[in-house]
PDB file of C-alpha atoms and ligand atoms in Angstrom:
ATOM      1  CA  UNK A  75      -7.016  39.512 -78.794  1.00 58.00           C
ATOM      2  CA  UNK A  76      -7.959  37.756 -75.488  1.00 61.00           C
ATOM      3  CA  UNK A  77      -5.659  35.414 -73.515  1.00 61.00           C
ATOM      4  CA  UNK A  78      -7.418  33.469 -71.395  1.00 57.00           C
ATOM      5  CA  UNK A  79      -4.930  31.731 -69.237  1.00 56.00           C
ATOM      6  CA  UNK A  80      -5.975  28.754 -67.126  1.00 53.00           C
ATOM      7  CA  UNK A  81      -4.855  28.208 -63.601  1.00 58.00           C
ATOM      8  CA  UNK A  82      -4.095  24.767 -62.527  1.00 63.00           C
ATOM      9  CA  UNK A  83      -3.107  24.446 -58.870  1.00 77.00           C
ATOM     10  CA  UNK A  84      -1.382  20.854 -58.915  1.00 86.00           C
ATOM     11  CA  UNK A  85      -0.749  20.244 -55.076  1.00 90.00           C
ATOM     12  CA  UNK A  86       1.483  17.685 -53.920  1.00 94.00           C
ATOM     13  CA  UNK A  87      -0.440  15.806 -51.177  1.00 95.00           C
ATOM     14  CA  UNK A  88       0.729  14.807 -48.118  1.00 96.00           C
ATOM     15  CA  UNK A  89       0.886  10.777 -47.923  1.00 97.00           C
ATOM     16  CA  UNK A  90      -0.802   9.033 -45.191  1.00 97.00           C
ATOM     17  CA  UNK A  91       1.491   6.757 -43.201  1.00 97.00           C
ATOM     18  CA  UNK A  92       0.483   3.222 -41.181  1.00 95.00           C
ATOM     19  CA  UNK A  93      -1.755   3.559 -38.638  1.00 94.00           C
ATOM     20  CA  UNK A  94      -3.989   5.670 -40.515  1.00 96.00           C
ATOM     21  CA  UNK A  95      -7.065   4.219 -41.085  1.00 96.00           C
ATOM     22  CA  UNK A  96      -7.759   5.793 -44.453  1.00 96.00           C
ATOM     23  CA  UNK A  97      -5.200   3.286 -45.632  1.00 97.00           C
ATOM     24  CA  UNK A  98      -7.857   0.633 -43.464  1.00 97.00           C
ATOM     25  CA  UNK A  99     -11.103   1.945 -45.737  1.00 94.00           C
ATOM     26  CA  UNK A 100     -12.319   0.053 -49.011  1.00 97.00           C
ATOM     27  CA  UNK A 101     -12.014   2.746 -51.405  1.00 98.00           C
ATOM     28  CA  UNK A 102     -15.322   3.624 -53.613  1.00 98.00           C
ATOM     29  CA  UNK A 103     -15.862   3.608 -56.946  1.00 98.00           C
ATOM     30  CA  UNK A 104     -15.431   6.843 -58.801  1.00 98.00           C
ATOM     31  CA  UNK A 105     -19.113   7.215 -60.481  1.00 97.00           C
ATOM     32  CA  UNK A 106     -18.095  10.521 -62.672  1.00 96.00           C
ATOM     33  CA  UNK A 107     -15.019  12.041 -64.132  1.00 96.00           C
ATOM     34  CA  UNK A 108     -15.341  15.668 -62.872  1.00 95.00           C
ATOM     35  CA  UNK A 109     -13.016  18.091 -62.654  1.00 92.00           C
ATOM     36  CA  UNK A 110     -12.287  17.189 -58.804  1.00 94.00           C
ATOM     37  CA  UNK A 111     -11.688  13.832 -60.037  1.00 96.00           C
ATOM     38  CA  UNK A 112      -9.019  15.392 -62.824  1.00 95.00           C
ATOM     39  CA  UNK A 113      -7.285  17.556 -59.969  1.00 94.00           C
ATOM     40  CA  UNK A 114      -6.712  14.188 -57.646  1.00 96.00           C
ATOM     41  CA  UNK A 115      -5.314  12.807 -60.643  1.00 96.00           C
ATOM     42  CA  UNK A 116      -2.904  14.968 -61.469  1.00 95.00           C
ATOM     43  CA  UNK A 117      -1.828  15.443 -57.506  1.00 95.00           C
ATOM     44  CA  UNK A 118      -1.407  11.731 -57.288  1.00 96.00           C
ATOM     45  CA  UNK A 119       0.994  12.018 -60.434  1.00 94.00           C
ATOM     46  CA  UNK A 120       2.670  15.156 -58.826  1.00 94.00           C
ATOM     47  CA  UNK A 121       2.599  13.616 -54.941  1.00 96.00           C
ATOM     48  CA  UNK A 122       3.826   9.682 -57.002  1.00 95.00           C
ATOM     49  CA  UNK A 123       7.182  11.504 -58.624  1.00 92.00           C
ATOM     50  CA  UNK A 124       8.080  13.932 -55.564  1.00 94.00           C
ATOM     51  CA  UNK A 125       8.042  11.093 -53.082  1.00 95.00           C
ATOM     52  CA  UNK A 126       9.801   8.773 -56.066  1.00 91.00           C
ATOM     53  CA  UNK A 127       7.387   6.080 -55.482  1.00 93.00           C
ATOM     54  CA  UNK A 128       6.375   3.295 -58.034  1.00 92.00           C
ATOM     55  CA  UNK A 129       2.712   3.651 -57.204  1.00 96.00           C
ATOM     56  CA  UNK A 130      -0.148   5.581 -55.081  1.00 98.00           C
ATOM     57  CA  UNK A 131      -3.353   4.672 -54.650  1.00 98.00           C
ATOM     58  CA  UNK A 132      -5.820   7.853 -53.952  1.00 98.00           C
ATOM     59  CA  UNK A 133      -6.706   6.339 -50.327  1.00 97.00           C
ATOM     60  CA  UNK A 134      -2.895   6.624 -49.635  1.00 98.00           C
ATOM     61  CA  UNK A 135      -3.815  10.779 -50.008  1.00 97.00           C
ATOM     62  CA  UNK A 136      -6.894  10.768 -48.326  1.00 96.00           C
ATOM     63  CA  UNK A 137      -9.254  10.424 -51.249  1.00 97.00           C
ATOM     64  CA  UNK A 138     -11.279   7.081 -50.517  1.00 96.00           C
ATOM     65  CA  UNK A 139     -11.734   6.104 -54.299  1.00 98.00           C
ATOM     66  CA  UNK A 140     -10.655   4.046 -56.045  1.00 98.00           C
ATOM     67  CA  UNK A 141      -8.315   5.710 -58.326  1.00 98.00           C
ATOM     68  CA  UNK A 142      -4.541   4.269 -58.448  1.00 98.00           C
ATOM     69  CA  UNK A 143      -1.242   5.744 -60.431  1.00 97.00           C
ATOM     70  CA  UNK A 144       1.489   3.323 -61.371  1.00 95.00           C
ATOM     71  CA  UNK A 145       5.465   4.272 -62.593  1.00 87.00           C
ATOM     72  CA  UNK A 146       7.619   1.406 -64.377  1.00 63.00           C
ATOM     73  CA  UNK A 147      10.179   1.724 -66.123  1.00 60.00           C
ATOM     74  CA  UNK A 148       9.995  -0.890 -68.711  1.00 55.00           C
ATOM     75  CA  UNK A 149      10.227  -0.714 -72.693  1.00 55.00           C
ATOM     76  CA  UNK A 150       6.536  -1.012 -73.287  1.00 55.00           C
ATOM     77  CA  UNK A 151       5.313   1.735 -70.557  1.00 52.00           C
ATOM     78  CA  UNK A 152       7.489   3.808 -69.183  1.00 65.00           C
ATOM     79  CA  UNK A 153       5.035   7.039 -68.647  1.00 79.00           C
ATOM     80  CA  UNK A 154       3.213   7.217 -65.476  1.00 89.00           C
ATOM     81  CA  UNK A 155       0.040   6.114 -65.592  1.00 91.00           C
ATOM     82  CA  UNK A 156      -3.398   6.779 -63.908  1.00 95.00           C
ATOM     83  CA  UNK A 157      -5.898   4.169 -63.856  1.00 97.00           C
ATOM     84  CA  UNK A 158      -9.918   5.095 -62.810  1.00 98.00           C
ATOM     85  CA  UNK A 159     -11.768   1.775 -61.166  1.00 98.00           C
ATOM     86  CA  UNK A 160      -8.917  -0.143 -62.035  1.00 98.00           C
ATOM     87  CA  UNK A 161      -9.712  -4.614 -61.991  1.00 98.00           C
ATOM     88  CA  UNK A 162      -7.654  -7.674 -62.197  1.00 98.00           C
ATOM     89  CA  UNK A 163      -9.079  -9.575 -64.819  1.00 98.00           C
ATOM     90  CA  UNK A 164      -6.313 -12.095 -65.142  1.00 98.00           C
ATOM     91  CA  UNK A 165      -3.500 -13.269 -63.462  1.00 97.00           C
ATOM     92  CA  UNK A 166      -0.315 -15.915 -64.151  1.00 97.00           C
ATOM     93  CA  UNK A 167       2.261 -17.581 -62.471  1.00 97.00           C
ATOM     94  CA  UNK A 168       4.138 -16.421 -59.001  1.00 97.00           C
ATOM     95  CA  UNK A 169       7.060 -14.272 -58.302  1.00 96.00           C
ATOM     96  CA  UNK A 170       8.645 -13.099 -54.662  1.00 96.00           C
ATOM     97  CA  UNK A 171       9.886  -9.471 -54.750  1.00 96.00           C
ATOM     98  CA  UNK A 172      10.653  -7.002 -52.437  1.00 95.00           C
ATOM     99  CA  UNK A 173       8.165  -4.422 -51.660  1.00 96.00           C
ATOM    100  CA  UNK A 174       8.216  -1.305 -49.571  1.00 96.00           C
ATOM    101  CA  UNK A 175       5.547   1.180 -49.335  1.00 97.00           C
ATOM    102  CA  UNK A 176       5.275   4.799 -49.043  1.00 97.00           C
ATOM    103  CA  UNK A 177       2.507   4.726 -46.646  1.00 97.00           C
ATOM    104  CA  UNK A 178       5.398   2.303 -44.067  1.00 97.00           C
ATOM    105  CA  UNK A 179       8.356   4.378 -45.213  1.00 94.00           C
ATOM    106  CA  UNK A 180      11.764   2.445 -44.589  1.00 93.00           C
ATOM    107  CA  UNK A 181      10.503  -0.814 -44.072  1.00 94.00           C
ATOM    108  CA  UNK A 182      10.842  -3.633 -47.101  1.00 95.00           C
ATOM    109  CA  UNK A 183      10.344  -7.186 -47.045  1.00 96.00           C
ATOM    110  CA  UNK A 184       9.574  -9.735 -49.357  1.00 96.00           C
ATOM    111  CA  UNK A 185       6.322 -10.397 -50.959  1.00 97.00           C
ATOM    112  CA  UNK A 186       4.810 -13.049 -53.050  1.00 96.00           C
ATOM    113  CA  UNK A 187       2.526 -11.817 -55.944  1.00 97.00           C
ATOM    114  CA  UNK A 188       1.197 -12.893 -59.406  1.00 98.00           C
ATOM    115  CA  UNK A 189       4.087 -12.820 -61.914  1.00 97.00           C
ATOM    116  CA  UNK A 190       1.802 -11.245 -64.570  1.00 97.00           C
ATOM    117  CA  UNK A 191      -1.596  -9.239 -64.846  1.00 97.00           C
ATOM    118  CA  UNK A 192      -4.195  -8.328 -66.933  1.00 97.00           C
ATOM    119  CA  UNK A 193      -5.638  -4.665 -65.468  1.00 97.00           C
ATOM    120  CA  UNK A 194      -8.809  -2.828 -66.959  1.00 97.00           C
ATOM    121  CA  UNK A 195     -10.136   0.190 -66.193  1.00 97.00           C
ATOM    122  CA  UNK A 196     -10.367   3.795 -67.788  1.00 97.00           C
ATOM    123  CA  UNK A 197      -7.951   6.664 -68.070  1.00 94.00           C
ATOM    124  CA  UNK A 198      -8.674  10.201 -66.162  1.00 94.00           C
ATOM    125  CA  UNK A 199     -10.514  11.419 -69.894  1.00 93.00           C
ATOM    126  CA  UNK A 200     -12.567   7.996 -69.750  1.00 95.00           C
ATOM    127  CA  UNK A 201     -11.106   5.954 -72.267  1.00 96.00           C
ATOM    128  CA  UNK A 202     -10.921   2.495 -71.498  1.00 96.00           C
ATOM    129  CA  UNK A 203      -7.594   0.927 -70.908  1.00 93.00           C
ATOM    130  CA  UNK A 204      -6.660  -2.975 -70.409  1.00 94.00           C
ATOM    131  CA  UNK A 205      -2.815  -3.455 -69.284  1.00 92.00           C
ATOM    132  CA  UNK A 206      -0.955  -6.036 -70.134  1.00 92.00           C
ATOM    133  CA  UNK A 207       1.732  -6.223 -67.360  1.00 91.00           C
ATOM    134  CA  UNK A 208       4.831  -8.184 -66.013  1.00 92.00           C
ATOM    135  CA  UNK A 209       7.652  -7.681 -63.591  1.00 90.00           C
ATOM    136  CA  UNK A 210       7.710  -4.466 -61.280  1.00 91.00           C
ATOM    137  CA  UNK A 211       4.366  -3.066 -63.181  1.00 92.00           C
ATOM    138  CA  UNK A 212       2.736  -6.156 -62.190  1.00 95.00           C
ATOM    139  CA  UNK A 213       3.665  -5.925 -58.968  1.00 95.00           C
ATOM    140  CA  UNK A 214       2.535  -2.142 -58.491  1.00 96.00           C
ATOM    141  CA  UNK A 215      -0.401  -2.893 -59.636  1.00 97.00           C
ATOM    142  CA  UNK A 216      -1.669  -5.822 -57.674  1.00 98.00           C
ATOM    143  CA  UNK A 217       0.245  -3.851 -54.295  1.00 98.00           C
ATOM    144  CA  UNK A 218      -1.845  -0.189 -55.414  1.00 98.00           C
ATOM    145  CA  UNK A 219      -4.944  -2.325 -55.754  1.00 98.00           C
ATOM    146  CA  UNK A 220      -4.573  -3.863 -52.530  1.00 98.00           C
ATOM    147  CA  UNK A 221      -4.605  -0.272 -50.904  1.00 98.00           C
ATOM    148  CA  UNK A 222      -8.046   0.494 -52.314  1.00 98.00           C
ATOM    149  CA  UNK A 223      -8.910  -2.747 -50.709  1.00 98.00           C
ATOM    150  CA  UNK A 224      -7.714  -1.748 -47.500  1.00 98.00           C
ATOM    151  CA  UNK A 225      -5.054  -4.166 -47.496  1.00 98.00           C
ATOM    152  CA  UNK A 226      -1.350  -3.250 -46.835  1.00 98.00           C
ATOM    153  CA  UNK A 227       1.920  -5.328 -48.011  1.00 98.00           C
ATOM    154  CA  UNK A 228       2.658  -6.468 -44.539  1.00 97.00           C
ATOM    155  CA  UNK A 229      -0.589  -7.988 -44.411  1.00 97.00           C
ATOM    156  CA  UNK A 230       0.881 -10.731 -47.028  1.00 96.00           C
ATOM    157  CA  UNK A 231       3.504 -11.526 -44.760  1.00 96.00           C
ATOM    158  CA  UNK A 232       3.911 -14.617 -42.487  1.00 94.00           C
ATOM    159  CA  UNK A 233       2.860 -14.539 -39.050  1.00 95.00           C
ATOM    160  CA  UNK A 234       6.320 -14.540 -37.602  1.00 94.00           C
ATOM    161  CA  UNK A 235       7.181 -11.856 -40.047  1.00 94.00           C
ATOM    162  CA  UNK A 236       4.290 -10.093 -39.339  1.00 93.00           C
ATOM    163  CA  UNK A 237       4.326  -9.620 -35.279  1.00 93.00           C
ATOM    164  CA  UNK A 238       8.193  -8.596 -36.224  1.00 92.00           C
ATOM    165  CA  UNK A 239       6.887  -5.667 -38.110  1.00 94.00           C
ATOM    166  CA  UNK A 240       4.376  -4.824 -35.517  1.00 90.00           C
ATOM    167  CA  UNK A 241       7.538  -4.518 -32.686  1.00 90.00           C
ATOM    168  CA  UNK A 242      10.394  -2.979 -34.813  1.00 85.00           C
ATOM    169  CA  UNK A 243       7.653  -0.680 -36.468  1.00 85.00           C
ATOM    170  CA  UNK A 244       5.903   0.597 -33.529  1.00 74.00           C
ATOM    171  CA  UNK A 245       9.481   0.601 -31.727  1.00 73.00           C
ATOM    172  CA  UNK A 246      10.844   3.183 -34.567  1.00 65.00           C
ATOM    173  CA  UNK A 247       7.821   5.529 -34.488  1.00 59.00           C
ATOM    174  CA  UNK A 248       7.920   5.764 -30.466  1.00 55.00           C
TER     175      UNK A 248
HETATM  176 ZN1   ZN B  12       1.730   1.110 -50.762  1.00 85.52          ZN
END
């Protein structure tokens, strides 16, 4: 009898933190599932759940595409969750939150997002998926989806709110 045995090296990445400008660049849609594709899926998954976070998007590990993985903890979907080319196809209502990132580690502030969203897009083995979501899911979503925009949370903020990130943020790092 032959065993074949498989090697799969899942590596947890290391996150890119504010300034980087990988977190600046509009992430590119992924054209083909291949296996590289599968292996920055399940690093995001492994990176997502070492670091504890609620969401990554693959420009927040250096891969400029846009692939995002999402973690809530509601009744409905409580498995993480990668989604390939991932849209907002509908949106209701509004809801403020607090937000933090793992790209701006220790720095939280209030943001105001749809309450609800509809997201489509297809599943590492190309299925399609459309998610229904509310709450904190929502709200990874639409933040995760802002990264492969090249837009960060603090970029929501108000003006006063914002140049008081810039001083206490730059002020921490020094
Ligand atoms: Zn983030």
């Amino acid at each position: 009898m032959t065993v074949i045995i498989e090697y799969w090296f899942v590596m947890i990445r290391s996150i890119r933190t504010y300034p980087d400008k990988v977190l600046r660049s509009v992430a590119k849609e992924v054209a083909e599932l291949t296996e590289d594709i599968h292996c920055v899926c399940a690093d995001m998954l492994e990176t997502m759940s070492a670091a504890r976070g609620v969401g990554l998007a693959a420009n927040q590990i250096g891969v400029p595409l846009r692939i995002i993985a999402v973690e809530a903890g509601t009744d409905k979907q409580s498995a993480p969750l990668v989604i390939i080319n991932p849209q907002i196809v509908d949106s209701t209502g509004e809801e403020s939150g607090e937000e933090g990132c793992l790209s701006i580690p220790g720095y939280y502030e209030t943001v105001k997002r749809s309450r609800g969203v509809v997201v489509k897009g297809s599943s590492p083995d190309g299925d399609e998926l459309r998610l229904e979501c509310e709450g904190l899911l929502a709200r990874a979503c639409q933040h995760e989806l802002d990264h492969l925009n090249g837009i960060l949370f603090i970029d929501r903020l108000s003006p006063v709110k914002k140049q008081l990130f810039k001083r206490e943020y730059s002020k921490e790092k020094k």
